[in-house]
Short mmCIF file of C-alpha atoms in Angstrom, two decimals:
data_model
loop_
_atom_site.label_atom_id
_atom_site.label_comp_id
_atom_site.label_asym_id
_atom_site.label_seq_id
_atom_site.Cartn_x
_atom_site.Cartn_y
_atom_site.Cartn_z
CA UNK J 1 -7.37 47.31 10.80
CA UNK J 2 -10.42 45.11 11.26
CA UNK J 3 -10.08 41.74 11.32
CA UNK J 4 -11.61 38.40 10.81
CA UNK J 5 -12.01 34.84 11.31
CA UNK J 6 -13.76 32.15 8.97
CA UNK J 7 -15.71 29.02 10.10
CA UNK J 8 -16.46 26.96 6.94
CA UNK J 9 -18.26 23.86 7.66
CA UNK J 10 -18.48 20.97 5.11
CA UNK J 11 -21.14 18.60 5.35
CA UNK J 12 -21.87 15.97 2.61
CA UNK J 13 -24.96 18.13 0.54
CA UNK J 14 -23.81 22.31 1.63
CA UNK J 15 -20.68 23.56 2.96
CA UNK J 16 -21.03 26.69 3.96
CA UNK J 17 -18.87 29.62 5.45
CA UNK J 18 -19.44 32.77 7.76
CA UNK J 19 -17.18 35.76 8.47
CA UNK J 20 -17.41 36.35 11.76
CA UNK J 21 -15.95 39.55 13.18
CA UNK J 22 -12.55 38.58 15.45
CA UNK J 23 -14.00 40.77 18.72
CA UNK J 24 -17.15 41.56 18.74
CA UNK J 25 -18.20 37.82 17.50
CA UNK J 26 -20.29 39.35 15.08
CA UNK J 27 -20.84 37.35 11.94
CA UNK J 28 -20.52 39.68 8.98
CA UNK J 29 -20.90 37.85 5.49
CA UNK J 30 -21.92 34.53 5.12
CA UNK J 31 -22.11 31.78 1.79
CA UNK J 32 -23.58 28.54 1.42
CA UNK J 33 -22.42 26.62 -1.69
CA UNK J 34 -23.13 22.47 -2.48
CA UNK J 35 -20.13 20.08 -1.49
CA UNK J 36 -18.36 18.61 -4.38
CA UNK J 37 -17.54 15.73 -3.45
CA UNK J 38 -14.67 14.69 -5.77
CA UNK J 39 -13.62 17.65 -5.76
CA UNK J 40 -13.85 19.21 -2.15
CA UNK J 41 -11.56 22.18 -3.35
CA UNK J 42 -14.38 23.30 -5.56
CA UNK J 43 -17.32 24.02 -2.78
CA UNK J 44 -14.57 25.58 -0.46
CA UNK J 45 -13.41 27.53 -2.71
CA UNK J 46 -16.68 28.93 -3.75
CA UNK J 47 -17.78 29.64 -0.03
CA UNK J 48 -14.40 30.98 0.46
CA UNK J 49 -14.62 33.78 -3.14
CA UNK J 50 -18.02 34.51 -1.74
CA UNK J 51 -17.65 35.60 1.77
CA UNK J 52 -14.12 37.66 0.34
CA UNK J 53 -15.77 39.11 -2.46
CA UNK J 54 -17.72 41.24 -0.54
CA UNK J 55 -15.27 44.04 0.22
CA UNK J 56 -12.78 42.00 2.70
CA UNK J 57 -9.11 41.57 2.15
CA UNK J 58 -7.53 38.52 2.35
CA UNK J 59 -4.87 39.96 4.73
CA UNK J 60 -7.33 40.96 7.00
CA UNK J 61 -8.59 36.85 7.70
CA UNK J 62 -6.06 36.17 10.45
CA UNK J 63 -8.02 32.67 11.08
CA UNK J 64 -9.51 29.67 9.42
CA UNK J 65 -11.86 27.38 12.08
CA UNK J 66 -12.86 23.99 9.50
CA UNK J 67 -15.18 21.89 11.26
CA UNK J 68 -16.73 19.00 9.09
CA UNK J 69 -19.72 15.62 8.67
CA UNK J 70 -17.45 14.00 6.31
CA UNK J 71 -15.55 11.21 8.94
CA UNK J 72 -18.85 10.84 10.02
CA UNK J 73 -20.86 10.50 7.16
CA UNK J 74 -18.61 8.26 5.99
CA UNK J 75 -19.35 6.14 9.28
CA UNK J 76 -23.25 6.25 8.84
CA UNK J 77 -23.10 5.56 4.98
CA UNK J 78 -20.31 2.82 5.45
CA UNK J 79 -18.12 4.59 3.22
CA UNK J 80 -14.18 5.00 3.52
CA UNK J 81 -11.31 2.81 3.13
CA UNK J 82 -11.18 -0.81 3.27
CA UNK J 83 -10.01 -1.86 6.10
CA UNK J 84 -7.96 -5.14 7.53
CA UNK J 85 -7.96 -5.30 11.20
CA UNK J 86 -5.46 -7.97 13.01
CA UNK J 87 -6.04 -8.63 16.36
CA UNK J 88 -3.30 -10.01 18.44
CA UNK J 89 -3.29 -11.88 21.58
CA UNK J 90 -6.15 -14.31 23.65
CA UNK J 91 -9.81 -12.57 23.59
CA UNK J 92 -12.96 -13.24 22.09
CA UNK J 93 -13.56 -13.00 19.05
CA UNK J 94 -15.81 -9.91 17.59
CA UNK J 95 -16.79 -9.05 14.22
CA UNK J 96 -16.12 -4.77 12.82
CA UNK J 97 -17.64 -4.26 9.62
CA UNK J 98 -14.20 -3.93 8.03
CA UNK J 99 -13.15 -6.64 4.95
CA UNK J 100 -11.14 -8.21 7.62
CA UNK J 101 -10.94 -9.51 11.04
CA UNK J 102 -8.05 -11.82 11.66
CA UNK J 103 -7.15 -13.03 14.97
CA UNK J 104 -3.44 -13.73 15.81
CA UNK J 105 -1.74 -15.16 18.68
CA UNK J 106 0.27 -13.03 20.66
CA UNK J 107 -0.30 -9.50 23.00
CA UNK J 108 1.10 -8.71 26.95
CA UNK J 109 -0.77 -9.38 30.13
CA UNK J 110 -1.93 -6.49 32.40
CA UNK J 111 1.75 -6.21 33.23
CA UNK J 112 3.73 -5.50 30.65
CA UNK J 113 4.91 -9.10 30.23
CA UNK J 114 4.46 -11.02 26.63
CA UNK J 115 1.37 -13.91 27.05
CA UNK J 116 2.19 -15.38 24.12
CA UNK J 117 4.66 -15.03 21.58
CA UNK J 118 3.38 -13.10 18.31
CA UNK J 119 2.30 -15.54 15.17
CA UNK J 120 4.51 -13.69 12.71
CA UNK J 121 4.56 -16.21 10.49
CA UNK J 122 0.71 -15.94 9.87
CA UNK J 123 0.69 -12.59 9.54
CA UNK J 124 3.15 -12.59 6.82
CA UNK J 125 1.17 -15.85 5.24
CA UNK J 126 -1.94 -13.66 5.03
CA UNK J 127 -0.85 -10.32 3.90
CA UNK J 128 -0.64 -11.33 0.16
CA UNK J 129 -3.80 -12.43 -0.23
CA UNK J 130 -5.73 -9.62 1.60
CA UNK J 131 -3.07 -6.39 0.43
CA UNK J 132 -4.94 -6.49 -3.09
CA UNK J 133 -8.31 -6.24 -1.07
CA UNK J 134 -7.59 -2.94 1.52
CA UNK J 135 -6.50 0.14 1.28
CA UNK J 136 -4.93 0.41 5.28
CA UNK J 137 -4.82 -1.60 8.34
CA UNK J 138 -5.04 -1.19 11.95
CA UNK J 139 -3.44 -3.65 14.82
CA UNK J 140 -4.92 -3.89 17.85
CA UNK J 141 -2.89 -6.51 20.42
CA UNK J 142 -4.02 -7.20 23.93
CA UNK J 143 -2.97 -4.76 26.42
CA UNK J 144 -1.06 -3.04 24.28
CA UNK J 145 -1.18 0.00 26.12
CA UNK J 146 0.78 -1.24 28.44
CA UNK J 147 3.29 -2.42 26.21
CA UNK J 148 2.87 -1.77 22.05
CA UNK J 149 5.63 -4.73 21.56
CA UNK J 150 3.96 -7.04 19.49
CA UNK J 151 1.60 -4.25 17.41
CA UNK J 152 5.26 -2.24 16.53
CA UNK J 153 6.77 -5.96 14.97
CA UNK J 154 3.41 -6.30 13.19
CA UNK J 155 3.33 -2.86 12.02
CA UNK J 156 6.71 -2.92 10.26
CA UNK J 157 6.16 -6.30 8.48
CA UNK J 158 3.00 -5.34 7.21
CA UNK J 159 4.86 -1.94 6.13
CA UNK J 160 8.13 -4.29 4.25
CA UNK J 161 5.36 -6.36 2.55
CA UNK J 162 2.37 -4.10 1.92
CA UNK J 163 4.52 -0.55 1.76
CA UNK J 164 2.73 1.95 -0.05
CA UNK J 165 -0.78 1.47 2.90
CA UNK J 166 -1.40 3.24 6.49
CA UNK J 167 -0.98 0.87 9.73
CA UNK J 168 -2.94 2.57 12.63
CA UNK J 169 -1.77 1.09 15.37
CA UNK J 170 -4.09 0.63 19.07
CA UNK J 171 -1.81 1.67 21.52
CA UNK J 172 -1.35 5.20 19.57
CA UNK J 173 -4.97 6.28 19.57
CA UNK J 174 -6.18 5.15 23.03
CA UNK J 175 -5.45 4.16 26.24
CA UNK J 176 -7.98 2.16 26.78
CA UNK J 177 -8.49 -1.35 27.65
CA UNK J 178 -11.42 -2.31 26.14
CA UNK J 179 -10.11 -4.30 22.83
CA UNK J 180 -13.07 -3.52 20.99
CA UNK J 181 -13.37 -0.37 21.40
CA UNK J 182 -9.81 0.14 20.45
CA UNK J 183 -10.29 -2.22 17.73
CA UNK J 184 -13.27 0.11 16.32
CA UNK J 185 -10.85 3.68 17.51
CA UNK J 186 -7.71 1.80 15.36
CA UNK J 187 -9.50 1.11 12.42
CA UNK J 188 -12.23 4.02 12.16
CA UNK J 189 -8.86 5.99 12.07
CA UNK J 190 -7.51 3.39 9.25
CA UNK J 191 -10.41 4.21 7.44
CA UNK J 192 -10.88 7.74 7.36
CA UNK J 193 -7.22 8.63 7.08
CA UNK J 194 -7.41 8.78 2.95
CA UNK J 195 -10.72 10.71 3.21
CA UNK J 196 -9.41 13.83 5.52
CA UNK J 197 -5.80 13.55 4.17
CA UNK J 198 -7.57 14.48 0.53
CA UNK J 199 -10.59 17.12 2.45
CA UNK J 200 -7.45 18.57 3.96
CA UNK J 201 -5.74 18.53 0.87
CA UNK J 202 -8.64 20.52 -0.45
CA UNK J 203 -8.84 23.48 2.04
CA UNK J 204 -5.12 23.96 1.07
CA UNK J 205 -5.91 24.18 -2.01
CA UNK J 206 -9.03 26.90 -1.01
CA UNK J 207 -7.08 28.93 0.89
CA UNK J 208 -3.79 29.01 -1.60
CA UNK J 209 -6.30 30.28 -4.46
CA UNK J 210 -8.13 32.55 -1.96
CA UNK J 211 -4.42 34.18 -0.91
CA UNK J 212 -5.36 33.11 2.34
CA UNK J 213 -1.96 32.69 4.57
CA UNK J 214 -3.55 32.58 7.85
CA UNK J 215 -3.60 29.71 10.77
CA UNK J 216 -6.34 27.01 10.13
CA UNK J 217 -7.88 24.37 12.95
CA UNK J 218 -9.43 21.84 12.60
CA UNK J 219 -12.59 21.64 14.95
CA UNK J 220 -12.73 17.80 16.93
CA UNK J 221 -15.22 15.39 18.16
CA UNK J 222 -14.39 17.46 22.04
CA UNK J 223 -15.72 20.75 21.14
CA UNK J 224 -11.97 21.48 21.01
CA UNK J 225 -9.24 22.84 18.06
CA UNK J 226 -5.75 20.97 16.30
CA UNK J 227 -3.80 21.92 13.63
CA UNK J 228 -3.15 20.38 9.99
CA UNK J 229 -0.30 18.74 11.25
CA UNK J 230 -2.29 16.37 14.00
CA UNK J 231 -5.36 15.38 11.82
CA UNK J 232 -4.25 13.92 8.64
CA UNK J 233 -2.73 11.07 11.79
CA UNK J 234 -5.73 11.12 13.61
CA UNK J 235 -8.37 11.25 11.32
CA UNK J 236 -11.11 9.63 13.52
CA UNK J 237 -10.72 12.74 16.25
CA UNK J 238 -12.89 15.10 13.49
CA UNK J 239 -14.99 12.05 13.30
CA UNK J 240 -17.87 14.02 15.74
CA UNK J 241 -16.08 17.70 14.00
CA UNK J 242 -19.63 18.57 13.39
CA UNK J 243 -22.18 17.61 16.08
CA UNK J 244 -19.22 19.84 18.49
CA UNK J 245 -19.67 22.90 16.51
CA UNK J 246 -23.72 22.36 16.06
CA UNK J 247 -23.66 21.96 19.89
CA UNK J 248 -21.35 25.63 20.10
CA UNK J 249 -23.61 27.15 18.15
CA UNK J 250 -26.62 25.63 19.82
CA UNK J 251 -24.96 27.22 23.29
CA UNK J 252 -24.67 30.89 22.59
CA UNK J 253 -28.43 31.54 22.56
CA UNK J 254 -30.73 32.17 25.84
CA UNK J 255 -32.11 29.05 26.36
CA UNK J 256 -30.36 26.76 29.51
CA UNK J 257 -31.11 23.31 28.43
CA UNK J 258 -32.30 22.25 25.41
CA UNK J 259 -32.26 19.33 22.33
CA UNK J 260 -29.66 20.91 19.42
CA UNK J 261 -30.38 18.67 16.21
CA UNK J 262 -28.76 19.32 12.72
CA UNK J 263 -30.61 17.87 9.87
CA UNK J 264 -28.21 18.25 7.17
CA UNK J 265 -28.54 16.91 3.21
CA UNK J 266 -27.02 13.33 4.78
CA UNK J 267 -27.44 12.82 8.21
CA UNK J 268 -29.27 13.97 11.57
CA UNK J 269 -27.19 14.92 14.10
CA UNK J 270 -28.76 15.07 18.23
CA UNK J 271 -26.56 17.06 20.81
CA UNK J 272 -28.05 17.51 23.79
CA UNK J 273 -27.27 21.25 26.13
CA UNK J 274 -27.35 21.59 30.00
CA UNK J 275 -27.02 24.94 31.67
CA UNK J 276 -26.00 26.31 28.45
CA UNK J 277 -22.87 23.90 27.64
CA UNK J 278 -22.99 21.03 25.61
CA UNK J 279 -22.64 17.80 27.60
CA UNK J 280 -18.66 15.34 26.95
CA UNK J 281 -19.01 11.83 26.76
CA UNK J 282 -15.54 10.76 27.93
CA UNK J 283 -15.26 7.66 27.41
CA UNK J 284 -16.01 7.25 23.43
CA UNK J 285 -19.01 8.33 21.19
CA UNK J 286 -21.12 5.87 18.89
CA UNK J 287 -21.08 6.65 15.41
CA UNK J 288 -23.59 4.44 13.77
CA UNK J 289 -22.57 0.62 14.94
CA UNK J 290 -19.42 1.66 15.85
CA UNK J 291 -18.50 2.19 19.67
CA UNK J 292 -14.90 4.60 20.18
CA UNK J 293 -12.88 5.66 22.30
CA UNK J 294 -12.42 8.65 20.83
CA UNK J 295 -13.65 12.01 22.88
CA UNK J 296 -16.34 13.97 22.29
CA UNK J 297 -19.56 15.76 22.33
CA UNK J 298 -22.11 13.82 23.95
CA UNK J 299 -23.91 12.75 20.59
CA UNK J 300 -25.63 10.96 18.30
CA UNK J 301 -25.72 9.92 14.23
CA UNK J 302 -27.90 9.04 11.90
CA UNK J 303 -28.34 8.22 8.11
CA UNK J 304 -31.63 10.28 7.86
CA UNK J 305 -31.63 13.97 5.67
CA UNK J 306 -32.37 15.96 2.74
CA UNK J 307 -31.10 14.00 0.24
CA UNK J 308 -31.37 10.98 1.72
CA UNK J 309 -32.35 7.97 -0.34
CA UNK J 310 -36.16 7.27 -0.59
CA UNK J 311 -36.75 3.28 -1.64
CA UNK J 312 -40.14 2.48 -2.64
CA UNK J 313 -41.11 -1.60 -2.18
CA UNK J 314 -43.83 -3.52 -5.29
CA UNK J 315 -46.51 -3.23 -2.17
CA UNK J 316 -45.81 0.67 -2.15
CA UNK J 317 -43.76 1.01 1.42
CA UNK J 318 -41.53 3.69 1.43
CA UNK J 319 -37.87 2.70 3.35
CA UNK J 320 -35.53 6.15 4.20
CA UNK J 321 -32.06 3.85 3.20
CA UNK J 322 -28.95 5.57 5.44
CA UNK J 323 -27.22 6.33 1.98
CA UNK J 324 -27.22 10.11 0.41
CA UNK J 325 -27.79 10.24 -3.10
CA UNK J 326 -27.88 13.29 -5.56
CA UNK J 327 -31.54 14.68 -5.66
CA UNK J 328 -33.23 14.69 -8.86
CA UNK J 329 -33.86 18.52 -8.43
CA UNK J 330 -29.95 19.09 -8.50
CA UNK J 331 -28.74 17.22 -11.13
CA UNK J 332 -27.99 19.00 -14.30
CA UNK J 333 -29.36 17.70 -17.59
CA UNK J 334 -31.32 14.37 -16.01
CA UNK J 335 -32.10 11.57 -18.45
CA UNK J 336 -36.38 12.09 -18.00
CA UNK J 337 -37.34 9.54 -15.06
CA UNK J 338 -40.02 7.93 -16.91
CA UNK J 339 -36.91 5.91 -18.98
CA UNK J 340 -35.28 4.78 -15.88
CA UNK J 341 -37.17 5.42 -12.63
CA UNK J 342 -39.69 2.86 -11.34
CA UNK J 343 -41.84 1.38 -8.15
CA UNK J 344 -40.28 -2.01 -6.86
CA UNK J 345 -37.50 -2.00 -9.79
CA UNK J 346 -34.76 0.86 -10.90
CA UNK J 347 -34.21 3.24 -8.45
CA UNK J 348 -31.05 4.66 -9.07
CA UNK J 349 -29.24 6.28 -11.80
CA UNK J 350 -25.58 5.52 -11.84
CA UNK J 351 -24.29 8.64 -13.84
CA UNK J 352 -19.64 9.66 -14.08
CA UNK J 353 -18.42 12.83 -12.29
CA UNK J 354 -17.36 15.23 -15.19
CA UNK J 355 -14.03 15.50 -15.94
CA UNK J 356 -12.22 11.89 -14.96
CA UNK J 357 -8.25 11.69 -16.91
CA UNK J 358 -9.15 9.33 -19.86
CA UNK J 359 -7.01 6.88 -18.03
CA UNK J 360 -8.99 6.65 -14.98
CA UNK J 361 -12.05 6.20 -17.38
CA UNK J 362 -10.78 3.33 -19.69
CA UNK J 363 -9.21 1.08 -16.69
CA UNK J 364 -12.63 0.31 -15.47
CA UNK J 365 -15.25 -1.43 -17.64
CA UNK J 366 -18.50 0.52 -16.13
CA UNK J 367 -16.98 4.10 -16.38
CA UNK J 368 -15.85 2.78 -20.21
CA UNK J 369 -19.88 2.09 -20.15
CA UNK J 370 -21.02 5.00 -18.87
CA UNK J 371 -18.38 7.36 -20.39
CA UNK J 372 -19.93 5.03 -24.18
CA UNK J 373 -23.71 5.24 -23.32
CA UNK J 374 -24.46 7.67 -20.54
CA UNK J 375 -26.02 7.46 -17.38
CA UNK J 376 -27.71 4.38 -16.39
CA UNK J 377 -30.00 2.86 -13.95
CA UNK J 378 -28.52 -0.83 -12.79
CA UNK J 379 -30.38 -2.88 -14.41
CA UNK J 380 -29.25 -1.62 -17.59
CA UNK J 381 -25.50 -2.08 -16.83
CA UNK J 382 -25.98 -5.39 -15.79
CA UNK J 383 -27.74 -6.45 -19.07
CA UNK J 384 -25.11 -3.87 -20.59
CA UNK J 385 -21.78 -5.25 -19.22
CA UNK J 386 -22.19 -8.86 -17.44
CA UNK J 387 -20.81 -7.70 -13.71
CA UNK J 388 -24.38 -7.69 -11.83
CA UNK J 389 -25.52 -8.74 -8.38
CA UNK J 390 -23.53 -8.44 -5.26
CA UNK J 391 -20.53 -7.83 -7.49
CA UNK J 392 -21.97 -4.83 -9.13
CA UNK J 393 -23.21 -3.38 -6.21
CA UNK J 394 -19.95 -3.42 -4.65
CA UNK J 395 -18.27 -1.72 -7.97
CA UNK J 396 -20.68 0.59 -7.74
CA UNK J 397 -19.91 1.34 -3.79
CA UNK J 398 -15.95 1.49 -4.82
CA UNK J 399 -16.55 3.77 -7.81
CA UNK J 400 -18.76 6.47 -5.16
CA UNK J 401 -15.70 5.95 -2.85
CA UNK J 402 -13.20 7.15 -5.16
CA UNK J 403 -14.97 10.13 -6.11
CA UNK J 404 -15.96 8.30 -9.25
CA UNK J 405 -19.61 8.36 -10.12
CA UNK J 406 -22.80 9.99 -8.31
CA UNK J 407 -25.53 7.53 -7.57
CA UNK J 408 -29.44 9.59 -8.43
CA UNK J 409 -32.73 8.83 -6.75
CA UNK J 410 -35.66 10.38 -5.11
CA UNK J 411 -35.19 12.29 -2.21
CA UNK J 412 -36.80 14.07 0.49
CA UNK J 413 -35.75 17.45 -0.88
CA UNK J 414 -37.35 16.00 -4.03
CA UNK J 415 -40.01 15.68 -2.43
CA UNK J 416 -39.84 19.22 -0.79
CA UNK J 417 -39.36 20.04 -4.96
CA UNK J 418 -42.26 18.93 -5.53
CA UNK J 419 -44.60 19.76 -2.82
CA UNK J 420 -43.11 23.80 -3.93
CA UNK J 421 -41.71 23.63 -0.53
CA UNK J 422 -38.12 24.59 -1.48
CA UNK J 423 -37.06 26.84 -4.45
CA UNK J 424 -32.90 25.67 -5.08
CA UNK J 425 -33.22 22.90 -7.88
CA UNK J 426 -35.33 21.75 -10.60
CA UNK J 427 -38.99 21.03 -9.43
CA UNK J 428 -40.24 19.87 -12.91
CA UNK J 429 -37.38 16.97 -12.76
CA UNK J 430 -39.09 16.18 -8.43
CA UNK J 431 -41.99 16.32 -10.13
CA UNK J 432 -41.42 14.35 -12.89
CA UNK J 433 -40.23 11.23 -10.34
CA UNK J 434 -42.87 11.53 -8.06
CA UNK J 435 -45.39 10.86 -10.38
CA UNK J 436 -43.24 7.97 -11.39
CA UNK J 437 -43.72 6.60 -8.27
CA UNK J 438 -47.22 7.62 -6.85
CA UNK J 439 -49.27 6.75 -9.93
CA UNK J 440 -48.66 2.81 -9.51
CA UNK J 441 -49.61 3.12 -6.23
CA UNK J 442 -52.68 5.16 -7.55
CA UNK J 443 -51.70 8.18 -5.42
CA UNK J 444 -51.65 11.26 -6.70
CA UNK J 445 -47.71 13.40 -6.52
CA UNK J 446 -48.97 15.46 -3.81
CA UNK J 447 -49.62 12.12 -1.66
CA UNK J 448 -46.98 10.51 -2.63
CA UNK J 449 -44.97 13.27 -1.31
CA UNK J 450 -46.72 14.39 1.79
CA UNK J 451 -45.92 10.63 1.80
CA UNK J 452 -42.19 10.41 2.04
CA UNK J 453 -42.42 13.92 4.08
CA UNK J 454 -44.16 11.56 6.80
CA UNK J 455 -41.70 9.05 6.52
CA UNK J 456 -38.83 11.86 7.11
CA UNK J 457 -40.17 13.20 10.12
CA UNK J 458 -40.54 9.87 11.72
CA UNK J 459 -37.63 8.57 10.91
CA UNK J 460 -36.30 12.00 12.66
CA UNK J 461 -38.89 11.41 15.82
CA UNK J 462 -36.70 8.55 16.00
CA UNK J 463 -33.12 9.16 15.76
CA UNK J 464 -34.66 11.94 18.89
CA UNK J 465 -35.86 9.20 21.50
CA UNK J 466 -32.89 6.58 20.06
CA UNK J 467 -30.58 9.78 22.01
CA UNK J 468 -32.72 10.07 24.62
CA UNK J 469 -33.86 6.86 25.19
CA UNK J 470 -29.60 5.54 25.56
CA UNK J 471 -29.66 8.65 28.34
CA UNK J 472 -32.35 7.36 30.09
CA UNK J 473 -32.14 3.11 29.24
CA UNK J 474 -28.26 1.51 29.02
CA UNK J 475 -26.99 1.24 25.35
CA UNK J 476 -29.85 0.60 22.64
CA UNK J 477 -32.26 -1.32 25.36
CA UNK J 478 -34.91 0.97 23.86
CA UNK J 479 -33.80 0.79 20.38
CA UNK J 480 -36.51 -2.07 20.10
CA UNK J 481 -39.50 -0.84 21.29
CA UNK J 482 -38.71 3.25 19.50
CA UNK J 483 -38.36 1.08 16.36
CA UNK J 484 -41.65 -0.72 17.36
CA UNK J 485 -43.64 2.14 19.29
CA UNK J 486 -46.78 2.11 15.99
CA UNK J 487 -47.42 -1.25 15.23
CA UNK J 488 -50.69 -3.67 15.07
CA UNK J 489 -51.57 -3.67 18.89
CA UNK J 490 -51.00 -0.66 20.10
CA UNK J 491 -49.58 2.97 19.71
CA UNK J 492 -47.21 4.99 21.90
CA UNK J 493 -46.84 9.13 22.00
CA UNK J 494 -43.70 10.87 23.53
CA UNK J 495 -43.79 14.07 25.01
CA UNK J 496 -40.61 16.08 25.64
CA UNK J 497 -39.66 17.87 28.65
CA UNK J 498 -37.32 20.01 26.58
CA UNK J 499 -37.39 22.31 23.84
CA UNK J 500 -35.38 21.96 20.07
CA UNK J 501 -32.71 24.05 18.48
CA UNK J 502 -32.88 23.38 14.73
CA UNK J 503 -29.90 23.99 12.70
CA UNK J 504 -29.05 23.37 9.21
CA UNK J 505 -30.19 23.71 5.65
CA UNK J 506 -33.07 20.79 6.07
CA UNK J 507 -34.35 21.82 9.82
CA UNK J 508 -37.10 24.42 8.83
CA UNK J 509 -38.56 21.80 6.42
CA UNK J 510 -39.28 19.15 9.13
CA UNK J 511 -38.33 19.69 12.52
CA UNK J 512 -41.80 21.76 12.71
CA UNK J 513 -43.59 18.74 12.36
CA UNK J 514 -40.91 16.92 14.93
CA UNK J 515 -41.71 19.22 17.30
CA UNK J 516 -45.91 18.74 16.89
CA UNK J 517 -45.53 14.70 17.16
CA UNK J 518 -43.56 14.82 20.37
CA UNK J 519 -45.65 17.89 22.04
CA UNK J 520 -42.62 20.06 22.14
CA UNK J 521 -41.05 23.71 20.71
CA UNK J 522 -38.81 24.19 18.16
CA UNK J 523 -37.01 27.57 17.26
CA UNK J 524 -34.17 28.88 14.36
CA UNK J 525 -31.16 30.82 15.87
CA UNK J 526 -30.45 33.76 13.16
CA UNK J 527 -28.51 32.15 10.82
CA UNK J 528 -29.05 28.67 12.07
CA UNK J 529 -28.80 27.40 8.60
CA UNK J 530 -25.10 28.12 8.66
CA UNK J 531 -24.61 27.25 12.47
CA UNK J 532 -22.48 24.84 12.18
CA UNK J 533 -20.00 27.63 10.50
CA UNK J 534 -20.72 29.79 13.35
CA UNK J 535 -19.60 27.30 15.53
CA UNK J 536 -16.42 26.13 14.25
CA UNK J 537 -15.37 29.52 14.05
CA UNK J 538 -16.46 30.72 17.88
CA UNK J 539 -14.15 27.18 18.63
CA UNK J 540 -11.33 28.34 16.17
CA UNK J 541 -11.33 31.62 18.37
CA UNK J 542 -9.55 29.44 21.42
CA UNK J 543 -7.11 28.36 19.02
CA UNK J 544 -5.41 24.73 18.26
CA UNK J 545 -5.55 22.76 21.56
CA UNK J 546 -8.05 25.01 23.19
#
């Protein structure tokens, strides 16, 4: 009997699946589906059905390997669980992008001796006011890697007062001494755990529906696989899961040294292969503004992809925002953009997710309004509900995190549709939206869409140069320069000394232009549209922990 391995990559926009012969490592079939964020099992299930519908019996599948950029995307877009951080010990105060950064007395010395008693009273007094504002907690104590007692005491106190929420201690997720990086690592585990629990449950539901009972391997950022049981409690190790699969696929070709670039719907991921192997950053990867202690392939991720929101200022300036929205072209029953989309004004449309439980809708005023009146722009919601400003913005963000609402806006994907360069959705919707944004600027639809394509290529070029700049200069020293390399006084052009390898659904649309700008070449290996799924399958064949 022929044995197969299935590789799945679930991104923010697409879920890809490949069927690979377990002996020859040849791709037998592949399938691509839109990711369904409100119920991930739907997209995964359709992808699996697309493979198994090609004459393969479930019992012939002996392995299932899964990579995902869901964790990476959540960090880049500022989504995820709301986290409260408690830092114990005498340390210089720092601030991480979480709901609360609370510093208390406590901690230990480098020898593991108690530095000062834990301020348990303040901890207990703080929790009742914090409980309704957070979904999970992170605790980081000074030198807890030598003595975790204060972290463990704080964890038990939190569990007694707020028992339904998870608590992550830094000593359990990092063995390095840096307080900031250890705190960030614990916070990211706390931030991503609910998302990963939901994702893992969706994989199991999809396998059950497809009749699959084979072992499952989740791809981690360091390019190794782990079983399902470890991932829920160690969610942050999947942060570079997608890039790890990207690197593995990129290293399968004949090019020994190259820059592998995965342009997806939500992010652009960059990693370097040298001498045919991905580089590994043992000190900890950087995701957005988070410096972590998570071992991962040496990579850089930033929010720029086919579904990034194109924000248009009243003066005609364009900005590619680090937030994924649903393209006009991919939105069924889209209201006429003329009724809600305007330059310098409303650029987003709030659309409730179909099939929400009645009690969920009844429990939220925004969902009630949208259920009664249909999709609406933020300004209409503000006028009709009285909820406006930062409060409305936060409420919309929360509903997006809960997968109860999607925001629709103009994207590079729409620009490609309007120009006739892509045909996977409604070109008429994209054309209507482009017309609403182009006309006030005195531009034709084609001129406006070309500006969007140029902006997207500019952004991807900056991402590549930022990654390479970090390899040459320390930290982010090159970023201010790279972001101002074309200004009123001078312009700078770069020429890369290594080729690009393109991966991902949007790579063919944008990377040729980026390669020309950088004086290099780009190649697109066979099956590059589902390269991450292939990379996941190859890693998965090594088995968990390999």
